[in-house]
Tab-separated table of C-alpha atoms in Angstrom:
chain	number	residue	atom	x	y	z
A	1	UNK	CA	0.026	-0.021	-0.033
A	2	UNK	CA	1.135	3.571	-0.700
A	3	UNK	CA	0.287	6.198	1.881
A	4	UNK	CA	-0.397	9.746	0.850
A	5	UNK	CA	-0.829	12.653	3.312
A	6	UNK	CA	-2.789	15.826	2.643
A	7	UNK	CA	-2.333	18.545	5.206
A	8	UNK	CA	-5.215	20.965	5.009
A	9	UNK	CA	-5.379	23.125	8.089
A	10	UNK	CA	-7.718	25.874	6.730
A	11	UNK	CA	-11.407	26.026	7.471
A	12	UNK	CA	-14.735	24.546	6.457
A	13	UNK	CA	-14.873	25.551	2.740
A	14	UNK	CA	-11.270	24.852	2.137
A	15	UNK	CA	-11.555	21.327	3.456
A	16	UNK	CA	-14.287	20.517	1.021
A	17	UNK	CA	-12.421	22.263	-1.863
A	18	UNK	CA	-9.622	19.839	-1.363
A	19	UNK	CA	-11.932	17.125	-2.747
A	20	UNK	CA	-10.410	16.805	-6.304
A	21	UNK	CA	-6.989	16.323	-4.914
A	22	UNK	CA	-8.109	13.758	-2.314
A	23	UNK	CA	-10.225	11.835	-4.975
A	24	UNK	CA	-7.286	11.853	-7.326
A	25	UNK	CA	-5.065	10.227	-4.663
A	26	UNK	CA	-7.784	7.731	-3.668
A	27	UNK	CA	-8.128	6.609	-7.318
A	28	UNK	CA	-4.481	5.488	-7.472
A	29	UNK	CA	-3.843	1.757	-7.129
A	30	UNK	CA	-3.296	0.483	-3.663
A	31	UNK	CA	-3.448	3.955	-2.208
A	32	UNK	CA	-4.437	5.095	1.321
A	33	UNK	CA	-5.158	8.743	1.782
A	34	UNK	CA	-4.466	10.333	5.122
A	35	UNK	CA	-5.859	13.842	5.895
A	36	UNK	CA	-4.325	16.141	8.626
A	37	UNK	CA	-6.853	18.868	9.551
A	38	UNK	CA	-8.133	21.008	12.357
A	39	UNK	CA	-9.864	18.904	14.973
A	40	UNK	CA	-13.044	20.995	14.884
A	41	UNK	CA	-13.678	19.663	11.345
A	42	UNK	CA	-13.117	16.063	11.950
A	43	UNK	CA	-16.829	15.081	12.042
A	44	UNK	CA	-17.337	17.018	8.824
A	45	UNK	CA	-14.403	15.236	7.221
A	46	UNK	CA	-15.835	11.836	8.215
A	47	UNK	CA	-18.961	12.772	6.083
A	48	UNK	CA	-17.040	14.177	3.075
A	49	UNK	CA	-14.043	11.709	3.128
A	50	UNK	CA	-15.369	8.558	4.674
A	51	UNK	CA	-12.384	6.508	3.490
A	52	UNK	CA	-9.617	8.756	4.478
A	53	UNK	CA	-7.484	8.203	7.588
A	54	UNK	CA	-7.922	11.351	9.669
A	55	UNK	CA	-5.186	12.989	11.765
A	56	UNK	CA	-6.879	15.844	13.749
A	57	UNK	CA	-4.712	18.562	15.171
A	58	UNK	CA	-5.162	21.856	16.960
A	59	UNK	CA	-4.838	24.492	14.269
A	60	UNK	CA	-7.357	27.167	15.270
A	61	UNK	CA	-9.292	28.368	18.269
A	62	UNK	CA	-6.324	28.742	20.729
A	63	UNK	CA	-7.395	32.273	21.681
A	64	UNK	CA	-3.753	33.318	21.232
A	65	UNK	CA	-1.861	35.176	18.491
A	66	UNK	CA	1.482	34.875	16.701
A	67	UNK	CA	4.357	32.967	18.439
A	68	UNK	CA	2.188	32.144	21.484
A	69	UNK	CA	-0.385	30.461	19.322
A	70	UNK	CA	2.236	28.603	17.504
A	71	UNK	CA	3.778	27.405	20.710
A	72	UNK	CA	0.361	26.293	22.098
A	73	UNK	CA	-0.298	24.361	18.857
A	74	UNK	CA	2.964	22.528	19.030
A	75	UNK	CA	2.367	21.642	22.658
A	76	UNK	CA	-1.181	20.340	22.072
A	77	UNK	CA	-0.186	18.474	18.923
A	78	UNK	CA	2.889	16.426	20.038
A	79	UNK	CA	1.078	13.145	19.971
A	80	UNK	CA	-0.462	13.755	16.605
A	81	UNK	CA	2.896	14.791	15.206
A	82	UNK	CA	4.485	11.614	16.532
A	83	UNK	CA	1.790	9.480	14.833
A	84	UNK	CA	2.307	11.308	11.510
A	85	UNK	CA	6.100	11.057	11.690
A	86	UNK	CA	5.779	7.217	12.184
A	87	UNK	CA	3.991	6.685	8.857
A	88	UNK	CA	5.935	6.042	5.659
A	89	UNK	CA	4.270	8.488	3.294
A	90	UNK	CA	4.901	8.340	-0.408
A	91	UNK	CA	4.135	11.970	-0.846
A	92	UNK	CA	3.035	14.804	1.547
A	93	UNK	CA	0.832	17.545	0.100
A	94	UNK	CA	1.180	20.556	2.448
A	95	UNK	CA	-1.401	23.077	1.233
A	96	UNK	CA	-1.311	26.053	3.531
A	97	UNK	CA	1.192	28.825	4.111
A	98	UNK	CA	1.209	28.957	7.935
A	99	UNK	CA	3.729	28.461	10.710
A	100	UNK	CA	2.084	25.178	11.793
A	101	UNK	CA	2.127	23.849	8.222
A	102	UNK	CA	5.889	24.550	7.979
A	103	UNK	CA	6.485	22.831	11.215
A	104	UNK	CA	4.598	19.877	10.157
A	105	UNK	CA	6.633	19.695	7.037
A	106	UNK	CA	9.769	19.283	9.146
A	107	UNK	CA	8.529	15.850	10.233
A	108	UNK	CA	9.078	14.471	6.724
A	109	UNK	CA	11.750	13.967	4.072
A	110	UNK	CA	11.740	17.317	2.272
A	111	UNK	CA	12.014	15.481	-1.051
A	112	UNK	CA	8.642	13.934	-0.440
A	113	UNK	CA	6.823	17.193	0.380
A	114	UNK	CA	4.927	19.089	-2.216
A	115	UNK	CA	3.691	22.688	-1.555
A	116	UNK	CA	5.226	24.210	1.574
A	117	UNK	CA	8.252	22.388	2.880
A	118	UNK	CA	11.111	22.592	5.395
A	119	UNK	CA	14.780	21.948	4.556
A	120	UNK	CA	17.805	22.389	6.843
A	121	UNK	CA	15.761	24.782	9.072
A	122	UNK	CA	14.545	26.895	6.241
A	123	UNK	CA	10.898	27.317	4.958
A	124	UNK	CA	10.662	26.300	1.335
A	125	UNK	CA	7.911	27.257	-1.074
A	126	UNK	CA	7.354	24.866	-3.950
A	127	UNK	CA	7.258	25.842	-7.611
A	128	UNK	CA	3.403	25.546	-8.070
A	129	UNK	CA	2.508	27.729	-5.085
A	130	UNK	CA	5.281	30.144	-5.891
A	131	UNK	CA	3.678	30.520	-9.369
A	132	UNK	CA	0.300	31.110	-7.750
A	133	UNK	CA	1.702	33.876	-5.560
A	134	UNK	CA	2.894	35.560	-8.802
A	135	UNK	CA	-0.461	35.356	-10.553
A	136	UNK	CA	-2.442	36.281	-7.294
A	137	UNK	CA	-1.856	39.899	-8.351
A	138	UNK	CA	-4.264	39.081	-11.287
A	139	UNK	CA	-7.029	37.576	-9.235
A	140	UNK	CA	-9.600	38.387	-11.867
A	141	UNK	CA	-7.860	35.763	-14.094
A	142	UNK	CA	-7.231	33.152	-11.512
A	143	UNK	CA	-8.302	29.470	-11.328
A	144	UNK	CA	-10.706	27.687	-8.989
A	145	UNK	CA	-9.080	26.655	-5.666
A	146	UNK	CA	-10.298	23.075	-6.118
A	147	UNK	CA	-8.236	22.838	-9.310
A	148	UNK	CA	-5.352	24.687	-7.863
A	149	UNK	CA	-4.940	22.064	-5.052
A	150	UNK	CA	-5.571	19.260	-7.551
A	151	UNK	CA	-2.789	20.717	-9.689
A	152	UNK	CA	-0.211	19.109	-7.406
A	153	UNK	CA	-1.130	15.857	-9.212
A	154	UNK	CA	-0.651	15.762	-13.001
A	155	UNK	CA	-3.065	12.807	-13.066
A	156	UNK	CA	-5.868	14.913	-11.651
A	157	UNK	CA	-9.326	13.384	-11.590
A	158	UNK	CA	-11.654	14.408	-14.350
A	159	UNK	CA	-13.298	17.647	-12.976
A	160	UNK	CA	-16.687	16.358	-14.068
A	161	UNK	CA	-16.366	13.456	-11.621
A	162	UNK	CA	-15.614	15.539	-8.578
A	163	UNK	CA	-19.167	16.525	-7.650
A	164	UNK	CA	-22.515	15.269	-8.923
A	165	UNK	CA	-24.482	17.557	-11.315
A	166	UNK	CA	-26.790	19.478	-9.061
A	167	UNK	CA	-30.494	18.578	-9.082
A	168	UNK	CA	-33.487	19.798	-6.959
A	169	UNK	CA	-34.233	17.436	-4.031
A	170	UNK	CA	-37.666	18.491	-3.091
A	171	UNK	CA	-37.046	20.054	0.301
A	172	UNK	CA	-37.531	23.711	-0.396
A	173	UNK	CA	-35.217	26.705	-0.280
A	174	UNK	CA	-32.276	27.058	1.947
A	175	UNK	CA	-30.817	30.541	2.804
A	176	UNK	CA	-27.279	30.999	4.287
A	177	UNK	CA	-27.479	34.055	6.399
A	178	UNK	CA	-23.871	35.151	6.212
A	179	UNK	CA	-20.323	34.304	5.544
A	180	UNK	CA	-17.282	34.944	7.746
A	181	UNK	CA	-16.713	38.407	6.253
A	182	UNK	CA	-19.694	40.824	6.495
A	183	UNK	CA	-18.800	42.712	3.207
A	184	UNK	CA	-19.121	39.375	1.332
A	185	UNK	CA	-22.639	38.769	2.633
A	186	UNK	CA	-26.065	40.368	1.713
A	187	UNK	CA	-27.981	42.516	4.175
A	188	UNK	CA	-30.888	40.864	5.880
A	189	UNK	CA	-33.493	42.895	4.020
A	190	UNK	CA	-32.042	41.739	0.640
A	191	UNK	CA	-31.916	38.083	1.809
A	192	UNK	CA	-35.605	38.286	2.855
A	193	UNK	CA	-36.530	39.698	-0.519
A	194	UNK	CA	-34.586	37.252	-2.530
A	195	UNK	CA	-35.791	34.236	-0.417
A	196	UNK	CA	-39.350	35.339	-1.034
A	197	UNK	CA	-38.765	35.678	-4.760
A	198	UNK	CA	-37.170	32.199	-5.062
A	199	UNK	CA	-39.865	30.573	-2.934
A	200	UNK	CA	-42.510	32.088	-5.053
A	201	UNK	CA	-41.006	31.370	-8.433
A	202	UNK	CA	-40.210	27.801	-7.468
A	203	UNK	CA	-43.499	27.291	-5.422
A	204	UNK	CA	-41.409	26.158	-2.465
A	205	UNK	CA	-43.363	25.049	0.598
A	206	UNK	CA	-40.408	25.331	2.951
A	207	UNK	CA	-37.709	27.821	3.739
A	208	UNK	CA	-34.770	27.099	6.073
A	209	UNK	CA	-32.319	29.733	7.373
A	210	UNK	CA	-28.838	28.421	8.009
A	211	UNK	CA	-25.871	29.758	9.882
A	212	UNK	CA	-23.921	29.561	13.162
A	213	UNK	CA	-24.856	30.783	16.506
A	214	UNK	CA	-23.682	34.322	15.552
A	215	UNK	CA	-26.336	34.453	12.836
A	216	UNK	CA	-29.362	33.689	14.990
A	217	UNK	CA	-30.265	37.356	15.283
A	218	UNK	CA	-29.836	37.852	11.539
A	219	UNK	CA	-32.200	34.787	11.009
A	220	UNK	CA	-34.760	36.472	13.197
A	221	UNK	CA	-34.538	39.593	11.182
A	222	UNK	CA	-34.942	37.792	7.819
A	223	UNK	CA	-37.895	35.717	9.264
A	224	UNK	CA	-39.643	38.971	10.360
A	225	UNK	CA	-39.070	40.648	6.994
A	226	UNK	CA	-40.547	37.754	5.024
A	227	UNK	CA	-44.112	38.010	3.750
A	228	UNK	CA	-46.545	36.712	6.419
A	229	UNK	CA	-47.695	33.784	4.319
A	230	UNK	CA	-44.012	32.614	4.063
A	231	UNK	CA	-43.170	33.125	7.713
A	232	UNK	CA	-45.093	30.111	8.852
A	233	UNK	CA	-43.241	27.971	6.321
A	234	UNK	CA	-39.801	29.157	7.296
A	235	UNK	CA	-37.536	27.749	10.096
A	236	UNK	CA	-34.601	29.502	11.612
A	237	UNK	CA	-31.988	26.724	12.124
A	238	UNK	CA	-29.085	29.175	12.765
A	239	UNK	CA	-26.920	27.752	15.515
A	240	UNK	CA	-29.091	24.546	15.698
A	241	UNK	CA	-27.173	22.255	13.278
A	242	UNK	CA	-24.191	20.036	13.734
A	243	UNK	CA	-22.268	18.784	10.744
A	244	UNK	CA	-24.397	15.820	10.197
A	245	UNK	CA	-27.720	17.805	10.497
A	246	UNK	CA	-26.327	20.485	8.219
A	247	UNK	CA	-25.448	17.885	5.621
A	248	UNK	CA	-28.973	16.347	5.927
A	249	UNK	CA	-30.723	19.699	5.539
A	250	UNK	CA	-28.480	20.964	2.691
A	251	UNK	CA	-28.709	17.603	0.855
A	252	UNK	CA	-32.471	17.722	0.908
A	253	UNK	CA	-32.941	21.225	-0.687
A	254	UNK	CA	-34.228	22.316	-4.054
A	255	UNK	CA	-31.939	25.369	-3.954
A	256	UNK	CA	-29.525	27.042	-1.600
A	257	UNK	CA	-29.198	30.935	-1.733
A	258	UNK	CA	-25.841	31.775	-0.254
A	259	UNK	CA	-22.814	33.976	-0.360
A	260	UNK	CA	-19.395	32.426	-0.743
A	261	UNK	CA	-19.526	30.013	2.320
A	262	UNK	CA	-18.419	26.645	3.369
A	263	UNK	CA	-22.148	25.563	3.267
A	264	UNK	CA	-22.121	26.479	-0.505
A	265	UNK	CA	-19.274	24.030	-1.039
A	266	UNK	CA	-21.033	21.378	0.983
A	267	UNK	CA	-24.125	21.864	-1.202
A	268	UNK	CA	-22.009	21.396	-4.297
A	269	UNK	CA	-20.399	18.254	-2.797
A	270	UNK	CA	-23.963	16.908	-2.161
A	271	UNK	CA	-25.369	17.888	-5.631
A	272	UNK	CA	-27.738	20.546	-4.341
A	273	UNK	CA	-28.212	23.554	-6.703
A	274	UNK	CA	-26.705	26.801	-5.535
A	275	UNK	CA	-27.691	30.340	-6.280
A	276	UNK	CA	-24.514	32.065	-5.106
A	277	UNK	CA	-24.149	35.919	-4.580
A	278	UNK	CA	-20.511	36.844	-4.931
A	279	UNK	CA	-19.188	40.444	-4.072
A	280	UNK	CA	-16.436	42.330	-2.397
A	281	UNK	CA	-13.404	40.047	-1.882
A	282	UNK	CA	-15.387	36.876	-3.141
A	283	UNK	CA	-14.571	36.096	-6.749
A	284	UNK	CA	-16.301	33.199	-8.299
A	285	UNK	CA	-13.513	32.240	-10.660
A	286	UNK	CA	-11.449	31.445	-7.533
A	287	UNK	CA	-13.941	29.885	-5.055
A	288	UNK	CA	-17.283	29.473	-6.949
A	289	UNK	CA	-19.390	26.374	-6.439
A	290	UNK	CA	-17.698	23.370	-8.086
A	291	UNK	CA	-19.802	21.230	-10.541
A	292	UNK	CA	-22.647	21.781	-12.977
A	293	UNK	CA	-26.195	22.919	-12.222
A	294	UNK	CA	-25.363	26.085	-10.190
A	295	UNK	CA	-25.843	29.787	-10.801
A	296	UNK	CA	-23.564	32.600	-9.652
A	297	UNK	CA	-24.449	36.307	-9.525
A	298	UNK	CA	-21.111	38.101	-9.450
A	299	UNK	CA	-20.955	41.678	-8.471
A	300	UNK	CA	-18.657	43.575	-10.769
A	301	UNK	CA	-16.700	46.807	-10.223
A	302	UNK	CA	-13.216	48.021	-11.154
A	303	UNK	CA	-12.076	47.599	-7.589
A	304	UNK	CA	-13.014	43.859	-7.386
A	305	UNK	CA	-11.970	41.494	-6.054
A	306	UNK	CA	-10.776	43.454	-3.013
A	307	UNK	CA	-8.749	42.272	-0.074
A	308	UNK	CA	-11.086	41.401	2.859
A	309	UNK	CA	-8.411	42.649	5.246
A	310	UNK	CA	-8.400	46.201	3.725
A	311	UNK	CA	-11.146	48.784	4.406
A	312	UNK	CA	-13.582	49.527	1.597
A	313	UNK	CA	-13.325	53.170	0.392
A	314	UNK	CA	-16.025	52.752	-2.280
A	315	UNK	CA	-19.096	52.404	0.002
A	316	UNK	CA	-19.351	48.655	-0.999
A	317	UNK	CA	-20.533	49.744	-4.517
A	318	UNK	CA	-20.318	46.079	-5.620
A	319	UNK	CA	-23.749	45.743	-3.746
A	320	UNK	CA	-25.364	48.153	-6.118
A	321	UNK	CA	-26.548	45.457	-8.679
A	322	UNK	CA	-28.093	43.432	-5.889
A	323	UNK	CA	-29.944	46.494	-4.577
A	324	UNK	CA	-31.284	47.311	-7.943
A	325	UNK	CA	-35.056	46.697	-7.846
A	326	UNK	CA	-34.597	44.764	-11.196
A	327	UNK	CA	-32.501	42.135	-9.640
A	328	UNK	CA	-35.523	40.364	-8.154
A	329	UNK	CA	-36.980	40.020	-11.606
A	330	UNK	CA	-33.709	38.722	-12.916
A	331	UNK	CA	-33.454	36.199	-9.978
A	332	UNK	CA	-36.918	34.873	-10.893
A	333	UNK	CA	-36.506	34.687	-14.729
A	334	UNK	CA	-32.742	34.316	-15.334
A	335	UNK	CA	-33.432	36.207	-18.588
A	336	UNK	CA	-30.301	38.237	-19.687
A	337	UNK	CA	-32.414	41.310	-20.591
A	338	UNK	CA	-33.523	41.423	-16.993
A	339	UNK	CA	-29.958	41.631	-15.412
A	340	UNK	CA	-29.252	44.919	-13.782
A	341	UNK	CA	-25.916	46.795	-14.351
A	342	UNK	CA	-23.112	45.882	-11.981
A	343	UNK	CA	-23.700	42.123	-12.191
A	344	UNK	CA	-22.603	39.118	-14.137
A	345	UNK	CA	-24.873	36.045	-14.340
A	346	UNK	CA	-22.717	32.924	-14.689
A	347	UNK	CA	-23.051	29.208	-14.994
A	348	UNK	CA	-20.396	26.566	-14.421
A	349	UNK	CA	-18.565	24.769	-17.188
A	350	UNK	CA	-15.413	22.661	-17.573
A	351	UNK	CA	-12.256	23.030	-19.731
A	352	UNK	CA	-8.912	21.456	-19.827
A	353	UNK	CA	-7.864	23.074	-16.579
A	354	UNK	CA	-11.032	22.293	-14.617
A	355	UNK	CA	-13.919	24.452	-13.482
A	356	UNK	CA	-14.730	27.765	-15.182
A	357	UNK	CA	-17.755	30.015	-15.497
A	358	UNK	CA	-19.565	31.154	-18.586
A	359	UNK	CA	-21.613	34.381	-18.614
A	360	UNK	CA	-25.318	34.044	-19.513
A	361	UNK	CA	-25.977	37.719	-18.612
A	362	UNK	CA	-23.696	40.627	-18.777
A	363	UNK	CA	-20.288	40.822	-20.367
A	364	UNK	CA	-17.050	39.494	-18.829
A	365	UNK	CA	-14.327	41.901	-19.857
A	366	UNK	CA	-11.596	39.507	-18.647
A	367	UNK	CA	-12.830	36.446	-20.504
A	368	UNK	CA	-10.311	36.396	-23.314
A	369	UNK	CA	-7.327	37.068	-21.124
A	370	UNK	CA	-8.491	34.510	-18.550
A	371	UNK	CA	-8.786	31.843	-21.330
A	372	UNK	CA	-5.235	32.602	-22.333
A	373	UNK	CA	-3.942	32.203	-18.748
A	374	UNK	CA	-5.965	28.971	-18.214
A	375	UNK	CA	-4.519	27.464	-21.488
A	376	UNK	CA	-1.038	28.382	-20.309
A	377	UNK	CA	-1.605	26.765	-16.851
A	378	UNK	CA	-3.151	23.626	-18.331
A	379	UNK	CA	-0.149	23.151	-20.596
A	380	UNK	CA	2.246	23.830	-17.691
A	381	UNK	CA	0.653	21.167	-15.597
A	382	UNK	CA	0.506	18.435	-18.331
A	383	UNK	CA	2.894	19.640	-21.154
A	384	UNK	CA	6.607	19.097	-21.438
A	385	UNK	CA	7.619	22.622	-22.084
A	386	UNK	CA	6.093	26.112	-21.481
A	387	UNK	CA	3.620	27.478	-23.967
A	388	UNK	CA	3.185	31.142	-24.327
A	389	UNK	CA	0.596	31.371	-27.164
A	390	UNK	CA	-1.360	34.676	-26.670
A	391	UNK	CA	0.624	35.790	-23.616
A	392	UNK	CA	2.168	39.257	-23.802
A	393	UNK	CA	5.938	39.307	-22.997
A	394	UNK	CA	5.496	41.094	-19.518
A	395	UNK	CA	2.563	38.736	-18.690
A	396	UNK	CA	4.601	35.636	-19.519
A	397	UNK	CA	7.618	36.810	-17.599
A	398	UNK	CA	5.435	37.555	-14.609
A	399	UNK	CA	3.987	34.036	-14.635
A	400	UNK	CA	7.077	31.957	-15.479
A	401	UNK	CA	10.696	32.325	-14.347
A	402	UNK	CA	13.601	30.826	-16.073
A	403	UNK	CA	14.152	28.151	-13.315
A	404	UNK	CA	10.360	27.111	-13.826
A	405	UNK	CA	11.047	25.963	-17.328
A	406	UNK	CA	14.723	24.981	-17.038
A	407	UNK	CA	13.691	22.315	-14.503
A	408	UNK	CA	10.517	21.280	-16.228
A	409	UNK	CA	11.583	17.644	-16.582
A	410	UNK	CA	11.263	17.319	-12.796
A	411	UNK	CA	7.864	16.830	-11.111
A	412	UNK	CA	6.216	20.208	-11.456
A	413	UNK	CA	5.596	20.458	-7.754
A	414	UNK	CA	9.319	20.023	-6.918
A	415	UNK	CA	10.727	22.608	-4.431
A	416	UNK	CA	12.330	25.723	-5.602
């Protein structure tokens, strides 16, 4: 048997977006996939990756910052580290740029670590993530995170096989009340309006409001703002669902209305259709719902996608299209002529690189350049030499350094 380790210490949505990589490794002959993750997500991982060997560690929730947090994590995780060090891993895929990830990498032979490694006391960034850091300045052109992590394996699973094509399940409309960042979420008055439109246009008999304990008050506000006839058919489940309960509810829905959230990725994993509203720092070409059968409403402005850690000096103008009274009609009909300014309507599709999105309403000004970049990256992952067709000189030099192509005969994830 060959043991493969995936170290994914990020949060809910990132864990699910690792699915193409995990599925690729699981499909290899005589393979055993191990998954190192934050312990708070272990129950979720058992639902999403039932055949993986889990290695929970403390990666979040220490209540400390900086070196103190790192020291606390190392102390708490000694036993888990010892268990990991005792396994003979064929390859270790270390996916996150964090102090704990680098310390974990030190447990293994650096020649077997892809991504973020540790060699002779030095933090090492592999070629593939180093390239991603270079194109991160061009986020409007980027690739889906699912495909980026799967890119560590040239034998990546066919993207169409990652998630089932989404189909209505008969259980009504779900509404995710908020994401982790408030600017990426819709105000409660808009959520109530949109939930009512979708429930009416789809003749839904049930609406469920979803979120954590922090969203209970938002759920009450949405419930109060719904038409009286719909209030009696609506249940506020914010703060009331564990991982299994959440999966059961999401997997039963006809449609999930959501910002860019982990619950959105869970819906895609389960084959539940998603109507996703992306704005602010959320950019669907990076983290949109994976698979067919979903719809994305992407706010567009010249300042998008922004950094969620930076203040907005534009009065969240990317919300304008959602506030346009015409958006509710567009939401109900999906007709391009009903789309308000400031929005793109997009549907998922697949190409040689993986998941992309095709406009059915509005114009994507970056489409041609994005396709050029995607063709370049697909060839980089599977070709034998760089291909710069359609890339302007400065663009090509920004993406590819001499050492990237001079060492192209080595596994593309090899350390720099």
